[in-house]
Coordinates of C-alpha atoms in Angstrom, one line a residue:
X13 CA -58.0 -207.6 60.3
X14 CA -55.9 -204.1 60.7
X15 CA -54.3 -205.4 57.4
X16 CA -57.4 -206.0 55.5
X17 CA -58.6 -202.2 56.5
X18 CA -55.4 -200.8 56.0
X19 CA -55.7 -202.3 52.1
X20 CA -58.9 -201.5 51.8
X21 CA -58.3 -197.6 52.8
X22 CA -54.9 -197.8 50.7
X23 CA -57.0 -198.9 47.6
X24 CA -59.7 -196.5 47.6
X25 CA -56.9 -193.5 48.2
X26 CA -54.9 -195.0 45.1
X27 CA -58.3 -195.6 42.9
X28 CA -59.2 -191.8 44.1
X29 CA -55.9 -190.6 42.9
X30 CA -56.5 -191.6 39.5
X31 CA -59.5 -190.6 39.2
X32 CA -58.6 -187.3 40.1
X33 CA -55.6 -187.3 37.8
X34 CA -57.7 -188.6 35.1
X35 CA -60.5 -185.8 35.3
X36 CA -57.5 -183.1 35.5
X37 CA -56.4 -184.8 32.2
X38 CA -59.8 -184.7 30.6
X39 CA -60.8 -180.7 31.6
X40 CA -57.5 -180.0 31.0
X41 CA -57.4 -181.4 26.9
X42 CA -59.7 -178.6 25.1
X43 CA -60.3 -181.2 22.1
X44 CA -61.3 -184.0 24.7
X45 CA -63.3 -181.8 26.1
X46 CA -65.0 -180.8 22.7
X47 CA -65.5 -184.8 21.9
X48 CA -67.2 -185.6 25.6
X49 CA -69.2 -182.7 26.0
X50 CA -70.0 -181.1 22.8
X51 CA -69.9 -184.2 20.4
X52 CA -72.6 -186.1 22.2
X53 CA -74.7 -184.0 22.8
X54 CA -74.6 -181.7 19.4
X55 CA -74.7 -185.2 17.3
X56 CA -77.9 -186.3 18.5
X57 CA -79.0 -182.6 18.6
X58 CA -78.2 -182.4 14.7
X59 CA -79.7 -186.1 13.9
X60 CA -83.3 -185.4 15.4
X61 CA -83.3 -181.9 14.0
X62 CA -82.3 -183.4 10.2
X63 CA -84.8 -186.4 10.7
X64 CA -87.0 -184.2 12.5
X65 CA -90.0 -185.7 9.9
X66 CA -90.8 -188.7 10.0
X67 CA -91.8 -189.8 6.8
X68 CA -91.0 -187.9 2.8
X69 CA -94.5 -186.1 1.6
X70 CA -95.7 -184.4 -1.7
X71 CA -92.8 -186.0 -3.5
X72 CA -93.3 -185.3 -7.4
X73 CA -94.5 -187.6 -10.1
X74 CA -95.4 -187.3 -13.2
X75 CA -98.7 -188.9 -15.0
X76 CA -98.5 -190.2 -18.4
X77 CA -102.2 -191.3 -19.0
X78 CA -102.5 -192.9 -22.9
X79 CA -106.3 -194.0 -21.4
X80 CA -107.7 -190.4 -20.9
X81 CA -110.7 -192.2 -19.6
X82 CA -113.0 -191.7 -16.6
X83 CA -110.7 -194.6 -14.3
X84 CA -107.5 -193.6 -15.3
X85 CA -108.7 -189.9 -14.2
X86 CA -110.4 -191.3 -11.2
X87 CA -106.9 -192.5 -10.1
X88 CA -104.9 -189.4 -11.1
X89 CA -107.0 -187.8 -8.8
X90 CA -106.9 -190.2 -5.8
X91 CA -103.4 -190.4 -6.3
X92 CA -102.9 -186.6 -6.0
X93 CA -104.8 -186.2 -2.8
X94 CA -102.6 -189.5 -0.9
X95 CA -100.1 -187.4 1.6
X96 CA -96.8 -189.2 0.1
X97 CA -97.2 -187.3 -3.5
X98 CA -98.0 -184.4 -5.8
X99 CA -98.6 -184.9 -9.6
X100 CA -97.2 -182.1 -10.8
X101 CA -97.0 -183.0 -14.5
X102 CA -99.8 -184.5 -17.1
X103 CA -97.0 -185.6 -19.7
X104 CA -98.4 -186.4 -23.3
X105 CA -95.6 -189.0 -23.9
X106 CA -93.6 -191.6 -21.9
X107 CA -90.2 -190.3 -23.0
X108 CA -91.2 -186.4 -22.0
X109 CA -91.7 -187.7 -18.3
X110 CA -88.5 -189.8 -18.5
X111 CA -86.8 -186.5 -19.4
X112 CA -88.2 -184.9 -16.0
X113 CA -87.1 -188.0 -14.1
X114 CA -83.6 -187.5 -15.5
X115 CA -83.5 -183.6 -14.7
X116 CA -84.5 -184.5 -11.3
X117 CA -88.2 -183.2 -11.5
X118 CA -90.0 -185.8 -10.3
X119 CA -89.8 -189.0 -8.5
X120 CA -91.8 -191.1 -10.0
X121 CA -93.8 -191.9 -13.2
X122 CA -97.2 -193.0 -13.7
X123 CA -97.8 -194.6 -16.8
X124 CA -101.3 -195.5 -18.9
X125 CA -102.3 -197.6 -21.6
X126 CA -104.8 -196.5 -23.7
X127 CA -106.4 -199.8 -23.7
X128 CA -106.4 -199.2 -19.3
X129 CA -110.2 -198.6 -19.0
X130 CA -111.1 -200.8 -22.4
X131 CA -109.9 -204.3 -20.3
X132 CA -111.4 -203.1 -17.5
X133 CA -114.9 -202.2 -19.3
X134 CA -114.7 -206.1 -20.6
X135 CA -113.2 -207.8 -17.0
X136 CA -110.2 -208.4 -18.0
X137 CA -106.8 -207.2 -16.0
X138 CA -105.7 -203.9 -16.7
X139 CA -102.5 -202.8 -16.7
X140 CA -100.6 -200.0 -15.6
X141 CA -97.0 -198.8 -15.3
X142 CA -94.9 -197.6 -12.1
X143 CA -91.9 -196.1 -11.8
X144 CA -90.0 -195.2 -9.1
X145 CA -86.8 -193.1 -8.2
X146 CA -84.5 -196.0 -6.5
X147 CA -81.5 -192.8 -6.0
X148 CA -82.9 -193.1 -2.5
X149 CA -84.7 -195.8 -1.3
X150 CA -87.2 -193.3 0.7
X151 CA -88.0 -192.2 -2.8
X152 CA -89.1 -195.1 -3.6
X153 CA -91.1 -195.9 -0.3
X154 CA -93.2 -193.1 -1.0
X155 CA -94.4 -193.0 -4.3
X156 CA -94.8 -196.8 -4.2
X157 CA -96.8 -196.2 -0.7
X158 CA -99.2 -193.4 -2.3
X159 CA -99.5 -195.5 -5.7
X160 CA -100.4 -198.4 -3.9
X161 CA -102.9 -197.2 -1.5
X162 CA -105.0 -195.8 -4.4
X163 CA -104.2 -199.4 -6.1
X164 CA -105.9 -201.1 -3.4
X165 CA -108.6 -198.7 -3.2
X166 CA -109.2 -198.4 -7.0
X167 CA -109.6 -202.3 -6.8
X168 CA -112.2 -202.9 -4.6
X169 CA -114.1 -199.9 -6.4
X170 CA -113.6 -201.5 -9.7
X171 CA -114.5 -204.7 -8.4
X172 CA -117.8 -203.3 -6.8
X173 CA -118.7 -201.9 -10.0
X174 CA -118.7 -205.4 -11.6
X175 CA -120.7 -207.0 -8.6
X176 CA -123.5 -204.3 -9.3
X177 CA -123.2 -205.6 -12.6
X178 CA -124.0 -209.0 -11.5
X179 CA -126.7 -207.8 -9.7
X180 CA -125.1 -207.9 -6.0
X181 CA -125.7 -204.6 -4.2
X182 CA -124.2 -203.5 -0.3
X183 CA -123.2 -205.5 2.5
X184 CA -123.4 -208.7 0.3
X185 CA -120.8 -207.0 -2.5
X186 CA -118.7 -205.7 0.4
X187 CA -118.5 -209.0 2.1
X188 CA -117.7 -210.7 -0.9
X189 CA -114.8 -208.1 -1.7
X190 CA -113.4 -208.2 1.5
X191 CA -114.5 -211.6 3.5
X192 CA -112.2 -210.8 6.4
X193 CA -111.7 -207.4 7.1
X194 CA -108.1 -206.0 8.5
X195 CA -106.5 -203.1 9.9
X196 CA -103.3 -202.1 9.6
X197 CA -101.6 -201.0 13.0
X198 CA -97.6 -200.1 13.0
X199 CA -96.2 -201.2 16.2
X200 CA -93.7 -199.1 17.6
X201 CA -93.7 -196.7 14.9
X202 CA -97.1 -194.9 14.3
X203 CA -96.2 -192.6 11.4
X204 CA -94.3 -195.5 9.9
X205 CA -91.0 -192.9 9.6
X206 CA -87.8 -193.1 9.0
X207 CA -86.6 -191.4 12.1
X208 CA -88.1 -193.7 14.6
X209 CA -85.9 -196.7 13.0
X210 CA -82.6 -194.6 12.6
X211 CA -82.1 -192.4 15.2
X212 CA -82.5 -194.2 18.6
X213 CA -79.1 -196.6 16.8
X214 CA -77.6 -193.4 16.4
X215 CA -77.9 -192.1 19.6
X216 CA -76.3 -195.0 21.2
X217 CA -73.7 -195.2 18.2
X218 CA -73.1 -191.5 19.2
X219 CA -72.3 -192.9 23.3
X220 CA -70.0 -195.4 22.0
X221 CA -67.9 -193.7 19.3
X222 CA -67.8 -190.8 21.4
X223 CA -65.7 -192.1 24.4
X224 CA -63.8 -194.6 22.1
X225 CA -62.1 -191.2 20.6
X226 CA -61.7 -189.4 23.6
X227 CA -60.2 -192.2 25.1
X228 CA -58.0 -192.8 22.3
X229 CA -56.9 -189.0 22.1
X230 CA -56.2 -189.0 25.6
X231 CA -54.2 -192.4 25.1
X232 CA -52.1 -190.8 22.1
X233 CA -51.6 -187.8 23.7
X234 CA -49.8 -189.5 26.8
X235 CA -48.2 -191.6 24.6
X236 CA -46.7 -188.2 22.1
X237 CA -46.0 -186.0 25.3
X238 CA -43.6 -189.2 27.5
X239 CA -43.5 -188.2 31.1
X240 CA -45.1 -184.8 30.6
X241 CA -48.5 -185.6 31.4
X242 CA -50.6 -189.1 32.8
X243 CA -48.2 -189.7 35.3
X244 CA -49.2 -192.1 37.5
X245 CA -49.0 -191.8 41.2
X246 CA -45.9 -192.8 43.0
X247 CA -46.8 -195.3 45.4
X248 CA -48.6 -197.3 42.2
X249 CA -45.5 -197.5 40.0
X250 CA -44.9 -201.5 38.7
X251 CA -47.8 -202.4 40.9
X252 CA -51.6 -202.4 41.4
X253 CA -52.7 -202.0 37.9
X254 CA -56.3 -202.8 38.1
X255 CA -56.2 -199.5 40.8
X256 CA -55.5 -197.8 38.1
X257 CA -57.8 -199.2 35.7
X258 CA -60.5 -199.0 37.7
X259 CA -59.5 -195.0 38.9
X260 CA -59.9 -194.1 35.1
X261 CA -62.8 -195.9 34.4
X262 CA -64.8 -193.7 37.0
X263 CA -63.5 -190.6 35.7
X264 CA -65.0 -191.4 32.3
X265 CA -68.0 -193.4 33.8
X266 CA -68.9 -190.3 36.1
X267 CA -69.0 -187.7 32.8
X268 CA -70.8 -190.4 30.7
X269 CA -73.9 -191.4 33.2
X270 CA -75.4 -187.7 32.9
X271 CA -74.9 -187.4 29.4
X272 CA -76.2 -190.9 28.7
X273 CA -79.6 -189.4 30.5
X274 CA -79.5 -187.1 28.3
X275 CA -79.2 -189.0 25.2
X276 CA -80.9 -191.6 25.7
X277 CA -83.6 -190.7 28.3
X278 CA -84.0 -186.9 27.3
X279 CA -84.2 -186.6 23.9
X280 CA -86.3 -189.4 22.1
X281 CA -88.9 -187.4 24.2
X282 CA -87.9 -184.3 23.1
X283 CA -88.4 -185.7 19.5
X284 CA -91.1 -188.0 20.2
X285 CA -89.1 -191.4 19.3
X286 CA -90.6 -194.2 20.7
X287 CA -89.8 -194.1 24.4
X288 CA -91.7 -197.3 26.1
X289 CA -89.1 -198.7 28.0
X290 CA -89.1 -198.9 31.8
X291 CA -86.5 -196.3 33.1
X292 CA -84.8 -198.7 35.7
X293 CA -84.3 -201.2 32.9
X294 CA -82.6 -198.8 30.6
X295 CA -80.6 -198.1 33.9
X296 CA -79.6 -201.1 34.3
X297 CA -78.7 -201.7 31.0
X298 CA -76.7 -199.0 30.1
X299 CA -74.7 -199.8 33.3
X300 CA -72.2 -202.8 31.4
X301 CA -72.7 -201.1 28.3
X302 CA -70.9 -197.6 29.4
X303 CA -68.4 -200.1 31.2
X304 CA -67.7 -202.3 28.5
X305 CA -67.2 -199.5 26.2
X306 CA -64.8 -197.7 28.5
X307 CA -62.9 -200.9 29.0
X308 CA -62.8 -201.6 24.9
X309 CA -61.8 -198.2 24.5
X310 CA -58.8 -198.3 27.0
X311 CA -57.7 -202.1 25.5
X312 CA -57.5 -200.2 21.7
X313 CA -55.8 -196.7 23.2
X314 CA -53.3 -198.8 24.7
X315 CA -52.0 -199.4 21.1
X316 CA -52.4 -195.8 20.2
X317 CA -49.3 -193.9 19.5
X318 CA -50.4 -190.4 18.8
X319 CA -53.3 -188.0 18.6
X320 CA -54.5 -188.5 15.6
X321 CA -54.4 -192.1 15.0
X322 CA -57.5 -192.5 17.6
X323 CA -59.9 -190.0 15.4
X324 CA -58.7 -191.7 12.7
X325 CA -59.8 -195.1 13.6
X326 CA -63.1 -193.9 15.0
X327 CA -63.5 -192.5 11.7
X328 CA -62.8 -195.7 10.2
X329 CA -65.0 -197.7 12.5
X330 CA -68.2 -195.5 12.7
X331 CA -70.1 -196.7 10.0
X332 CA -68.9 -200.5 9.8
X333 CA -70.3 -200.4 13.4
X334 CA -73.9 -198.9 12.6
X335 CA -73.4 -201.8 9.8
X336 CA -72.6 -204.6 12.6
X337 CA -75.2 -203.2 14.7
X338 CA -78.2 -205.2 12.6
X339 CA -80.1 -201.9 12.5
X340 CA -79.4 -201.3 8.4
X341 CA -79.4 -204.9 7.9
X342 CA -80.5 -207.8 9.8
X343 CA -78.1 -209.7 12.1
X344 CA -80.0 -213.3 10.5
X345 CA -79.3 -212.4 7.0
X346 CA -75.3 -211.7 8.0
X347 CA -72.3 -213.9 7.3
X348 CA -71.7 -215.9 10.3
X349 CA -68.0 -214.2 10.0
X350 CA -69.5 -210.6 10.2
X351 CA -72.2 -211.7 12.9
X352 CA -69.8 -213.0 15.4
X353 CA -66.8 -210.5 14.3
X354 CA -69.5 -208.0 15.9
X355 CA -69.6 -209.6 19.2
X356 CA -66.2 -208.2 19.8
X357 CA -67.8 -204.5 20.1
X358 CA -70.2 -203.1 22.7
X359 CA -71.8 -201.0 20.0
X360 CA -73.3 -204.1 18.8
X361 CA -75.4 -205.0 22.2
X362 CA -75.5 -201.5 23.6
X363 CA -77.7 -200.2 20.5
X364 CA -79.6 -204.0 19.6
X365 CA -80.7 -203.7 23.6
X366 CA -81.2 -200.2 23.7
X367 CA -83.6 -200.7 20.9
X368 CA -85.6 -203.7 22.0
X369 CA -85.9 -201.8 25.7
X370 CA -86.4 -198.2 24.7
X371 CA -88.6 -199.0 21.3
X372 CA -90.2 -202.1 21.6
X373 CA -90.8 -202.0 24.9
X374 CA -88.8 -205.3 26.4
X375 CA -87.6 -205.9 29.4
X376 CA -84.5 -206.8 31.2
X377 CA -85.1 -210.5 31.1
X378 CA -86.3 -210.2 27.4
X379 CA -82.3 -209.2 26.6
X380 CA -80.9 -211.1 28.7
X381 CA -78.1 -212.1 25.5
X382 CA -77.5 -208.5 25.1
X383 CA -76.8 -207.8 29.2
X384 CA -74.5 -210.6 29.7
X385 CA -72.8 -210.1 26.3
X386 CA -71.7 -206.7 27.8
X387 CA -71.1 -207.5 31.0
X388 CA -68.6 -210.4 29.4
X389 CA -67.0 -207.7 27.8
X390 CA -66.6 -205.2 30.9
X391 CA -64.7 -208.2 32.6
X392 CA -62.7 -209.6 29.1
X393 CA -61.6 -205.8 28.2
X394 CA -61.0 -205.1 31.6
X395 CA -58.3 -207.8 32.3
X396 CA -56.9 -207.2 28.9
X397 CA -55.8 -203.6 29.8
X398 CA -54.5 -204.9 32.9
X399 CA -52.3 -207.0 31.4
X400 CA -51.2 -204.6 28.8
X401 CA -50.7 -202.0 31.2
X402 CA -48.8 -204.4 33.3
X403 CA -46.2 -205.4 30.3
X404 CA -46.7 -202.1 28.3
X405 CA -46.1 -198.8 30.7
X406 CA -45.2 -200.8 34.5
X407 CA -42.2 -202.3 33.2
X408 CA -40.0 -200.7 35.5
X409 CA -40.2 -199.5 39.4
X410 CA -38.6 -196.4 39.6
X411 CA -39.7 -195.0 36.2
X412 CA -42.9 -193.2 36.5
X413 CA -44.9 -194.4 32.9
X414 CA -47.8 -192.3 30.9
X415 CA -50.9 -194.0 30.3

């Protein structure tokens, strides 16, 4: 029993030595530093203010109306006053307004036949032409959102004309236009916007990528400098890796739990992104996914031979990440290759779970997959950097090793 206690108290003193070396290392690195407490917090900081509005308004179009009749000007009109564009041009001819869509004038074109309000004068289907700016797909969102909300409401004007015609009048026209009525509701984005579907993947994108180069700086460096710095304890040389493992993953978990409150707690209410999620939940989430990502990140700065070569590879693996996430495109519609190559980053469940919680709402239970994905990971990563710190920098006893 005196045994047991005496390992116990021996262990904690060895895990509190590291930790305390590895928070020297960290306040003591100006760049790491920059990364951990600068970077993620000024990246989020930048993304809300840039995506600060929600949705593109007033884009221009221009009108090219052949009809110059009392519909096609009924339209032109309806479709100036919709919040997603502004016709500022009345072009005579189709190739004048294709010459302001080339000069970047306008977004979209509007184009009339002359025979527009002739087929629908005789009941026939009239025709019109749209044409959007696909440079950006948001372009194209919005003028096709403006043009087709006037669409809709141009053709249940046109066809209540036609009833009157027929001699149906009121509630019997309107029930025959529209036999079941509907409303249309976006869940978990009111405006619809662009910011409420980017920005929370970002902000847990910016968590990930954020350690994974400060570890990996703080890797290279030890690795450049030899026996300068990262020297590890004594008492711990050749022995008691996962001591030290577990010394360093505090260090970085202690800095990362307040900032992850900021992140991802703070500031989709400071910008108003969806923020339905239970609190504890998001706790408890966040919990394997800051440990599997410290773990990851201490696996690939094992292989990490110099400064450099860790913001390099963050570089590298920033967007393919945001890729593999299924937030740009959905996970069904990947490659089975690419869907299960994602599994092998926390990035991938962090911001899928972080998403479903904080956005939609779930619960714990509802991402279960996610949660023991990344608690799979804390334990797989964190062997695998026991057993490369064990063959890689504890090969000998009396030679004290960077990590």
């Amino acid at each position: 029993m005196k045994n047991f206690w005496h390992n116990i108290t021996s262990g904690l003193k060895d895990i509190y030595d590291v930790f305390t070396l590895e928070l020297y290392r960290i306040f003591t690195d100006g760049g790491v530093m920059l990364i951990f407490f600068v970077g993620s917090l000024l990246y989020p900081l930048i993304f809300g203010a840039i995506y600060k509005h929600e949705c593109i308004r007033n884009l221009p179009v221009a009108v090219v109306d052949d009809s110059q009749s009392a519909p096609s000007q009924r339209f032109i009109h309806e479709l100036d006053a919709t919040p997603e564009v502004n016709v500022n041009y009345n072009c005579n001819t189709l190739s004048e307004a294709e010459t302001l869509m080339r000069q970047r004038k306008v977004n979209g074109i509007v184009y009339f036949p002359n025979d527009y309000s002739d087929r629908l004068a005789k009941g026939e289907t009239a025709r019109l032409c749209l044409f959007c700016d696909m440079s950006s797909f948001l372009y194209y969102r919005s003028v096709f959102t403006g043009a087709s909300s006037v669409m809709l409401d141009e053709m249940k004007h046109i066809e209540l004309e036609r009833y009157a015609m027929a001699g149906v009048t009121g509630q019997d026209a309107e029930t025959a236009i529209t036999p079941v009525p509907y409303e249309d509701v976006k869940l978990f984005s009111p405006a619809g916007g662009f910011t409420s579907f980017l920005v929370p993947a970002l902000l847990a994108l910016v968590i990930h990528q954020t350690l994974f180069l400060g570890i990996g700086i703080l890797s290279g460096t030890a690795r450049e400098e030899g026996q300068t710095v990262a020297i590890v304890p004594e008492r711990l040389r050749n022995r008691s890796v996962y001591r030290v493992v577990i010394g360093r993953s505090l260090a970085y978990l202690m800095i990362y739990i307040p900032l992850v409150a900021i992140d991802l707690v703070l500031l989709p209410r400071v910008f108003g992104l969806p923020h339905i999620g239970r609190l504890d939940d998001l706790c408890l989430f966040f919990l394997p996914f800051l440990l599997a990502t410290i773990a990851f990140s201490m696996t690939v700065g094992s292989f990490v031979r110099q400064r450099d070569t860790g913001i390099i590879v963050c570089i590298f693996f920033s967007v393919v990440l945001l890729f593999l996430s299924g937030v740009v495109w959905p996970r069904s519609n990947m490659p089975l290759f690419w869907k299960y190559f994602s599994y092998l980053f926390p990035s991938t469940h962090g911001i899928q779970g972080f998403i479903r919680i904080n956005s939609l709402g779930a619960h714990l239970k509802q991402v279960q997959f996610e949660y023991q994905m990344l608690w799979v990971q804390s334990g797989l990563y964190f062997l695998i950097t026991c057993l490369l710190y064990r063959v890689k920098f504890f090969k000998y006893e009396d030679r004290a090793v960077c990590i």
